[in-house]
XYZ file of C-alpha atoms in Angstrom:
426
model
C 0.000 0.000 0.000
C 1.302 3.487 -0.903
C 1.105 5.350 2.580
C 2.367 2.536 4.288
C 4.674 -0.599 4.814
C 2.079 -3.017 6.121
C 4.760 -5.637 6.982
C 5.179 -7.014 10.578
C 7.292 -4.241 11.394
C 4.931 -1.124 10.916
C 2.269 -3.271 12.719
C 4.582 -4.128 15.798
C 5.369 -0.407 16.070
C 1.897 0.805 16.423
C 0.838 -0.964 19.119
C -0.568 0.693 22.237
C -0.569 -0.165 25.785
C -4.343 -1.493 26.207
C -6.907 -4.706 25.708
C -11.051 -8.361 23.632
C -12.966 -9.427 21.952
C -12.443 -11.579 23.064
C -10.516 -15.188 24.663
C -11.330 -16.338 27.149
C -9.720 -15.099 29.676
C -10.742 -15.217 28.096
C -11.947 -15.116 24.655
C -13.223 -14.578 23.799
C -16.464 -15.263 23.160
C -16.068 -15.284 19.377
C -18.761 -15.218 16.916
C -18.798 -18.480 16.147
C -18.970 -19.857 19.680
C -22.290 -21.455 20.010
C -20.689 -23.883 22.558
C -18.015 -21.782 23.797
C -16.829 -16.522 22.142
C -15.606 -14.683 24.020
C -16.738 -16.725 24.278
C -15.728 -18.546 27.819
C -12.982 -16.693 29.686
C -10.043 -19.168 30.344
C -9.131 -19.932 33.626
C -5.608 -17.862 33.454
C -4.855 -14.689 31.567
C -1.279 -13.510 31.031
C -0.330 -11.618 33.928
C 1.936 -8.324 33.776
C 5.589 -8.534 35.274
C 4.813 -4.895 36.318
C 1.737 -5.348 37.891
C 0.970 -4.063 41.163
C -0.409 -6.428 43.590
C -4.177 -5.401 43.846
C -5.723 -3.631 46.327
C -8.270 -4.118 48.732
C -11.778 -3.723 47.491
C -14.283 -1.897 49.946
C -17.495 -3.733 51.090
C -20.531 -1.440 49.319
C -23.705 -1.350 50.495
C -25.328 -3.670 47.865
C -26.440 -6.803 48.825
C -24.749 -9.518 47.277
C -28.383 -11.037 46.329
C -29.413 -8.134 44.009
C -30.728 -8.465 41.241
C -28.852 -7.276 38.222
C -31.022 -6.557 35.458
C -30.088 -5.743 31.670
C -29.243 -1.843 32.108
C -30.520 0.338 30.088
C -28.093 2.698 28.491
C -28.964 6.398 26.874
C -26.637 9.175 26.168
C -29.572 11.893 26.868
C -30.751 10.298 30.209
C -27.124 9.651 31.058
C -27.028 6.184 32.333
C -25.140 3.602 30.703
C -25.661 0.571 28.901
C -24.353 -2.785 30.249
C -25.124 -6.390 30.772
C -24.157 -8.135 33.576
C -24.729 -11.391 34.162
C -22.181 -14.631 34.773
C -22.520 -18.222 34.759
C -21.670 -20.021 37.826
C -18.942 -22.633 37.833
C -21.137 -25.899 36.738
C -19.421 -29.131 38.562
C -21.127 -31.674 35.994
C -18.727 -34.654 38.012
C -21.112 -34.178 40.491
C -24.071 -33.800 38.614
C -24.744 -30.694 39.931
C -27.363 -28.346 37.604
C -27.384 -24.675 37.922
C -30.320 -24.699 35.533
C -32.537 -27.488 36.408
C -35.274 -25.357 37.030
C -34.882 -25.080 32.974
C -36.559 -22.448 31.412
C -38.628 -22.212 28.211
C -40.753 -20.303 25.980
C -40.541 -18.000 23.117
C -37.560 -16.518 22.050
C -37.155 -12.774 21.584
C -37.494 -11.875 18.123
C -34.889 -9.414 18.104
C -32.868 -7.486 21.004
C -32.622 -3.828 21.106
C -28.818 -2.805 20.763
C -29.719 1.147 21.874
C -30.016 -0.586 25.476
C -26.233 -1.701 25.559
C -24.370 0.744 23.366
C -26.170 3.744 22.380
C -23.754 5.261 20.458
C -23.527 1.939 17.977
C -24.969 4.255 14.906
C -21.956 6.726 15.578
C -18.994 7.303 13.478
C -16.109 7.064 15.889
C -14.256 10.204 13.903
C -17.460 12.385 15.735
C -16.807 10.534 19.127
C -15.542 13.134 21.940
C -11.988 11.513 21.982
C -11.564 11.129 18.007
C -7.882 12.411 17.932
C -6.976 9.360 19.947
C -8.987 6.613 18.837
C -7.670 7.957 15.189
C -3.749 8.078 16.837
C -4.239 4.748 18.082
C -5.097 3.552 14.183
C -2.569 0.889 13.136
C -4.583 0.984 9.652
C -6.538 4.830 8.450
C -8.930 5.627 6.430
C -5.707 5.665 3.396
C -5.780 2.003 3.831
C -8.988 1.599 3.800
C -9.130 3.433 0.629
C -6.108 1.353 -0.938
C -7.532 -1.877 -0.221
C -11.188 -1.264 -1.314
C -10.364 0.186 -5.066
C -7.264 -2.583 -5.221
C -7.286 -4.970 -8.495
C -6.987 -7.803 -5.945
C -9.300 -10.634 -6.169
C -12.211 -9.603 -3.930
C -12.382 -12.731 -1.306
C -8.189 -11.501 -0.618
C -9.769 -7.471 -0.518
C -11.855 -8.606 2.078
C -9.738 -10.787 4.586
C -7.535 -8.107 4.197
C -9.889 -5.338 5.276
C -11.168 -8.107 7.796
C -7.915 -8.124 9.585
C -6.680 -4.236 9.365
C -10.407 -4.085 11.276
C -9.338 -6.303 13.662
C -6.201 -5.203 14.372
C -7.284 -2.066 14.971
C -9.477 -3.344 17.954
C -6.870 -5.053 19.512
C -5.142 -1.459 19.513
C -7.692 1.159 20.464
C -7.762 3.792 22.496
C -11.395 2.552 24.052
C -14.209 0.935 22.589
C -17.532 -0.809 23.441
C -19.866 -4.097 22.574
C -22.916 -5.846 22.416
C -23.507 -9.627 21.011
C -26.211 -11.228 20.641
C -25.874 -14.991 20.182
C -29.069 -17.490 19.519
C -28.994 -20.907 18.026
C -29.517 -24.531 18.621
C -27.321 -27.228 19.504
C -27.904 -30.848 19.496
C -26.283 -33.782 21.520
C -27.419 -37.125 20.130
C -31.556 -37.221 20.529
C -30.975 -34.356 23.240
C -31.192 -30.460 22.396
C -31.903 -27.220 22.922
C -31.152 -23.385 22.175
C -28.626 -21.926 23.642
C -28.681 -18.142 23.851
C -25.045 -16.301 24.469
C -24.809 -12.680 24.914
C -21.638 -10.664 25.691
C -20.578 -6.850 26.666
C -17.536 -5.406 26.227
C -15.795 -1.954 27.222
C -12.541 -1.122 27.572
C -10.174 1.805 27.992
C -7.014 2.160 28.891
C -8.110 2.002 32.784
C -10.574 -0.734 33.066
C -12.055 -3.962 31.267
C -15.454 -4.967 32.015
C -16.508 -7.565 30.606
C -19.581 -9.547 30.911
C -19.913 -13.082 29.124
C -23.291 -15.171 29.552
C -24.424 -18.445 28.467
C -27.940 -20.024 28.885
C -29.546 -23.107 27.457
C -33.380 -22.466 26.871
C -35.855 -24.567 25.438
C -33.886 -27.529 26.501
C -33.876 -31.461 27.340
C -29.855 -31.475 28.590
C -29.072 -33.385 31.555
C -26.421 -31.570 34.164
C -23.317 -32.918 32.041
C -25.161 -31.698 28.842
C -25.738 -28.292 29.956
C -22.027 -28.484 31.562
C -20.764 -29.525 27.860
C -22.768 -26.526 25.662
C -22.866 -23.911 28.139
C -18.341 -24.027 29.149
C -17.821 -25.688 32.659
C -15.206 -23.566 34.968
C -16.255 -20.093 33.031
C -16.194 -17.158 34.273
C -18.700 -14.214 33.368
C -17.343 -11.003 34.404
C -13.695 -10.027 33.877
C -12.975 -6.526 35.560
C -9.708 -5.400 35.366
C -9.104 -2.696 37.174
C -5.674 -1.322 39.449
C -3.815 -3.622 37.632
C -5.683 -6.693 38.881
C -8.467 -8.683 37.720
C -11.575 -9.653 39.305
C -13.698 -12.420 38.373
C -16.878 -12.635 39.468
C -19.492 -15.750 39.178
C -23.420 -15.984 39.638
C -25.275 -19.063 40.178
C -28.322 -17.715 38.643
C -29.296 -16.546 35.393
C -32.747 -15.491 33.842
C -33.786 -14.959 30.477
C -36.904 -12.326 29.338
C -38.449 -13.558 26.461
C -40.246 -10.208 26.009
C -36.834 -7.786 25.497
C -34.496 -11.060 24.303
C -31.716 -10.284 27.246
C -30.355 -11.978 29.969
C -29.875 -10.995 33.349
C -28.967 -12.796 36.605
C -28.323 -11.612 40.371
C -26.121 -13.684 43.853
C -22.694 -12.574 42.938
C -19.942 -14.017 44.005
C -15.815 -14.007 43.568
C -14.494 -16.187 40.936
C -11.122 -17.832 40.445
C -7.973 -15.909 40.857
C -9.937 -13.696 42.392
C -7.448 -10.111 42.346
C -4.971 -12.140 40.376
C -2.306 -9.634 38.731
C -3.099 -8.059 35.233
C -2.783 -4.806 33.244
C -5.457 -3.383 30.589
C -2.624 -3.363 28.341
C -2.279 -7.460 28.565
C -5.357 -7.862 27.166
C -4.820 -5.930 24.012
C -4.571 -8.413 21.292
C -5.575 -10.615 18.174
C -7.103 -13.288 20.031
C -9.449 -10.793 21.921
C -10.125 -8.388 19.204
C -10.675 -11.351 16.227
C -14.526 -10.965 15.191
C -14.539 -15.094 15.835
C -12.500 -18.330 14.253
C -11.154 -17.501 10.936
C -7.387 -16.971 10.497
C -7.741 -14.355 7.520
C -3.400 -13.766 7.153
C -0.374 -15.960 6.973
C 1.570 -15.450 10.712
C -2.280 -14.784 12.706
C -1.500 -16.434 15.400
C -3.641 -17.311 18.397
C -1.853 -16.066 21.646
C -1.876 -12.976 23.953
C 0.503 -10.978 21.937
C -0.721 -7.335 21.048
C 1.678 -7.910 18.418
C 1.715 -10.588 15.869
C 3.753 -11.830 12.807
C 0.518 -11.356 11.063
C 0.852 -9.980 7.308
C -1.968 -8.429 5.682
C -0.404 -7.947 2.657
C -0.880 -12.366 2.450
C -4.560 -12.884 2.527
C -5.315 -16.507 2.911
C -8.005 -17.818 0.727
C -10.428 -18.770 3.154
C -13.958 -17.288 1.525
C -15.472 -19.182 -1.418
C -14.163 -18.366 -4.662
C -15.943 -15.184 -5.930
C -18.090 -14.780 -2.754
C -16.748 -11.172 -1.649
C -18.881 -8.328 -2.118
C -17.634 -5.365 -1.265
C -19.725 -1.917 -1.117
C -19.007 2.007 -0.467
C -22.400 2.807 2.170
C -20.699 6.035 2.267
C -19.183 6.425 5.912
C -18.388 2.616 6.045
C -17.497 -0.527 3.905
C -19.432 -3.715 3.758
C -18.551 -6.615 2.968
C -20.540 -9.917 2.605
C -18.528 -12.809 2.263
C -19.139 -17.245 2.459
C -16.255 -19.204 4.080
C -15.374 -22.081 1.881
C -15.542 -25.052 4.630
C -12.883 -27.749 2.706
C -10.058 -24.882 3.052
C -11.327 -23.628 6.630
C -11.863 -27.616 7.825
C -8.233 -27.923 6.394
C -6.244 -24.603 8.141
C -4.685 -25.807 11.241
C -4.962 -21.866 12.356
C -8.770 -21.703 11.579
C -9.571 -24.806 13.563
C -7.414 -24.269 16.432
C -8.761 -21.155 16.848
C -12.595 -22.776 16.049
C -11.515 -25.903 18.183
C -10.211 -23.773 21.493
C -13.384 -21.090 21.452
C -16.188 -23.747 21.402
C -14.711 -26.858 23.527
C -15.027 -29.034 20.688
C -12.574 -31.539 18.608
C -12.629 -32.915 15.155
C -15.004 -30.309 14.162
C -16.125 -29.762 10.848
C -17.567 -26.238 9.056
C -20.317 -26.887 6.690
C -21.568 -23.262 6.598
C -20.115 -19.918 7.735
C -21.562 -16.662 5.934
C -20.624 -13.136 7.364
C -21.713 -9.561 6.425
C -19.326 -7.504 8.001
C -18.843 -3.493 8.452
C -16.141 -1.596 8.765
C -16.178 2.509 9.065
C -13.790 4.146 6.592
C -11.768 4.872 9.474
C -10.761 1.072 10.103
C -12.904 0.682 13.223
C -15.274 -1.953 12.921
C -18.748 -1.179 12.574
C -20.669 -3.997 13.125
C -21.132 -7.674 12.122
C -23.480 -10.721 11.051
C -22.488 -14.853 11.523
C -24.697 -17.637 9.926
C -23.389 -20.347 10.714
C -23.341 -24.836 10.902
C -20.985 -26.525 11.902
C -20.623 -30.610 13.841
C -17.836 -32.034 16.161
C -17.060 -33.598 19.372
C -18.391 -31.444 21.975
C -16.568 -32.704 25.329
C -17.834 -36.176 25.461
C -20.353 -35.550 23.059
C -20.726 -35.900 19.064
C -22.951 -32.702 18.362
C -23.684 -30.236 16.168
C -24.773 -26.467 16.183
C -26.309 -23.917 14.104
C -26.505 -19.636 15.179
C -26.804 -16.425 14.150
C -25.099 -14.132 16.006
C -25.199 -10.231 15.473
C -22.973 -7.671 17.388
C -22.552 -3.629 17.652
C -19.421 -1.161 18.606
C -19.685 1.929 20.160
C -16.462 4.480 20.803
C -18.246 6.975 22.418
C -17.402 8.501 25.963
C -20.834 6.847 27.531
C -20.564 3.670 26.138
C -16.998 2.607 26.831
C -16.042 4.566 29.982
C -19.438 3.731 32.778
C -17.885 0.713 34.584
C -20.666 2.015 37.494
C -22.866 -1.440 37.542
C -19.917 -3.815 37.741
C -17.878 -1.462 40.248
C -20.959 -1.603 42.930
C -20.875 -5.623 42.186
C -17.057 -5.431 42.476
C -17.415 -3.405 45.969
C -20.020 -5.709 47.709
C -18.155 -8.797 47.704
């Protein structure tokens, strides 16, 4: 590209200090994670050799039984958006079943994204703290440019632009999500739907992080629910004063009548103040929109910096499925993985493998409209997708549809209020 040499060593140089999307400790709970993103934490993230050792947290006033609802989140009413709710840690050796009071019913049509990130419709270049989200750019608006009027094959265009996206997320100055995760997984003559939801924000102070999974509509047994739903994971990850603190719920409710999830009796999870920096958790695997390893050198670790080179596409989309279109302050781009090279990249299905608990799993379907603004920031996205394995003990199969929103706006990514009175009470 003309304004820039997009070889490993302009893209190690531009890294920041800061965060993801997403493992596991925690992914991520990735977009393709039906069974999982970041989904879903791990049980250890990389801790900083500078970290200080964490301090004390205050007892609050709030009860450590209250209930945490889906907050509602509105620039003009000034309260912000954020879900909180956590899975408990589900011993399935001992049979034990958080959810056997299982619930059912309809399923929300659709969720309202204005609840968790109101600022999801705004260009981040008219966000209060443009000049560094802009500065913090590894890829701008040039690049952008260069790669969408490029004489490329269009699949290569758009793994390209896929990854300057990403990589851009893993170096942000702050940013903000919502997912929304619903499909249906089957176990042998067992199944049920199993809806995931996840939001993100992150600046270079705090994480918060809230990751929630909940089988609905279900016949699963305890070790069922333990295999779709990610025994040992954590829901909240909170960094803050360079420590992290997990925190667990053993309860978790789902209203059929606004599609979100909500749950209430907090309690400390593992590693509880454990040593970690903002900074450690900005990288590839967190930032990665789910599975797919879109460049030669992507490589699946904790690293804000990666070998990664965008100018060497792989071709993972089917041949002459890109479409690529100007919407004026953003690209979009609609594009079908093709499963025999996907099934076949080691990187793709360790990536695939590690987010959803599974082995010997095989892609049949993966189709993704996905937008970026001009900037480089990503937009938004869309996952279809099918797919079959080994699911813990289990040979299953799963098909979902998940949709999520960004927001780099002040309000969205900076109100860590909700989690910080959890935080406090425990």
């Amino acid at each position: 590209m003309a304004k820039k040499d997009l070889k490993k060593e302009e893209l190690d140089d531009e890294i920041l200090d800061e965060e993801e999307f997403i493992d596991e400790d925690e992914e991520v709970i990735d977009d393709e994670e039906v069974l999982d993103d970041e989904d879903f934490e791990e049980e250890d993230e990389k801790p900083s050799k500078k970290a200080k050792a964490p301090k004390k947290a205050k007892k609050g006033k709030m009860k450590k039984g209250t209930k945490i609802a889906i907050i509602t989140s509105s620039v003009v009413a000034g309260v912000a958006a954020i879900v909180l709710v956590a899975l408990f840690v589900i011993l399935p050796m001992l049979g034990f079943n958080l959810f056997a009071k299982s619930q059912s019913g309809d399923v929300a049509d659709s969720v309202d994204f204005s609840k968790k990130v109101a600022g999801y419709k705004t260009n981040p270049t008219a966000c209060e703290s443009k000049t560094k989200i802009q500065a913090a750019l590894v890829f701008d608006a040039d690049d952008l440019e260069d790669l969408y009027n490029s004489s490329k094959d269009k699949n290569l265009i758009a793994a390209q632009m896929m990854f300057a996206a990403t990589k851009n997320l893993a170096t942000a100055h702050q940013y903000s999500y919502f997912k929304n995760q619903i499909g249906t997984t089957n176990l042998g003559e067992k199944s049920g739907t199993l809806i995931v939801q996840r939001m993100r924000r992150q600046n270079q102070e705090i994480k918060d992080d809230t990751t929630l999974k909940l089988p609905y509509n279900h016949n699963f047994g305890a070790l069922e629910v333990a295999a779709v739903s990610g025994e040992g994971k954590v829901a909240i990850r909170y960094i803050k004063d360079e420590a992290i603190y997990r925190i667990k719920s053993s309860s978790i409710t789902y209203d059929s009548t606004t599609g979100f999830l909500s749950c209430d009796k907090w309690a400390k999870g593992p590693n509880y103040g454990k040593a970690e920096t903002v900074a450690d958790s900005a990288n590839i695997k967190e930032a990665r929109i789910n599975y797919l390893s879109l460049v030669d050198g992507m490589t699946n670790d904790y690293d804000a910096d990666t070998n990664a080179d965008i100018t060497s596409p792989k071709a993972i989309f089917k041949k002459s499925s890109a479409k690529i279109e100007d919407k004026g302050d953003y690209y979009e781009i609609f594009v079908e993985v093709d499963p025999s090279v996907a099934n076949s990249d080691g990187d793709t299905m360790s990536y695939f493998n590690e987010d959803n608990g599974t082995s010997t799993a095989n892609i049949s379907k993966c189709e993704i409209t996905y937008q970026v603004w001009k900037c480089g920031l990503p937009k938004e996205y869309k996952i279809d997708e099918t797919w079959s394995g080994k699911i813990q003990m289990y040979q299953g199969e799963a098909n979902a549809k998940s949709e999520c929103k960004y927001s780099y706006k002040d309000a969205d990514c900076n109100d860590d209020s909700v989690t910080e009175a959890i935080w406090k009470a425990l």
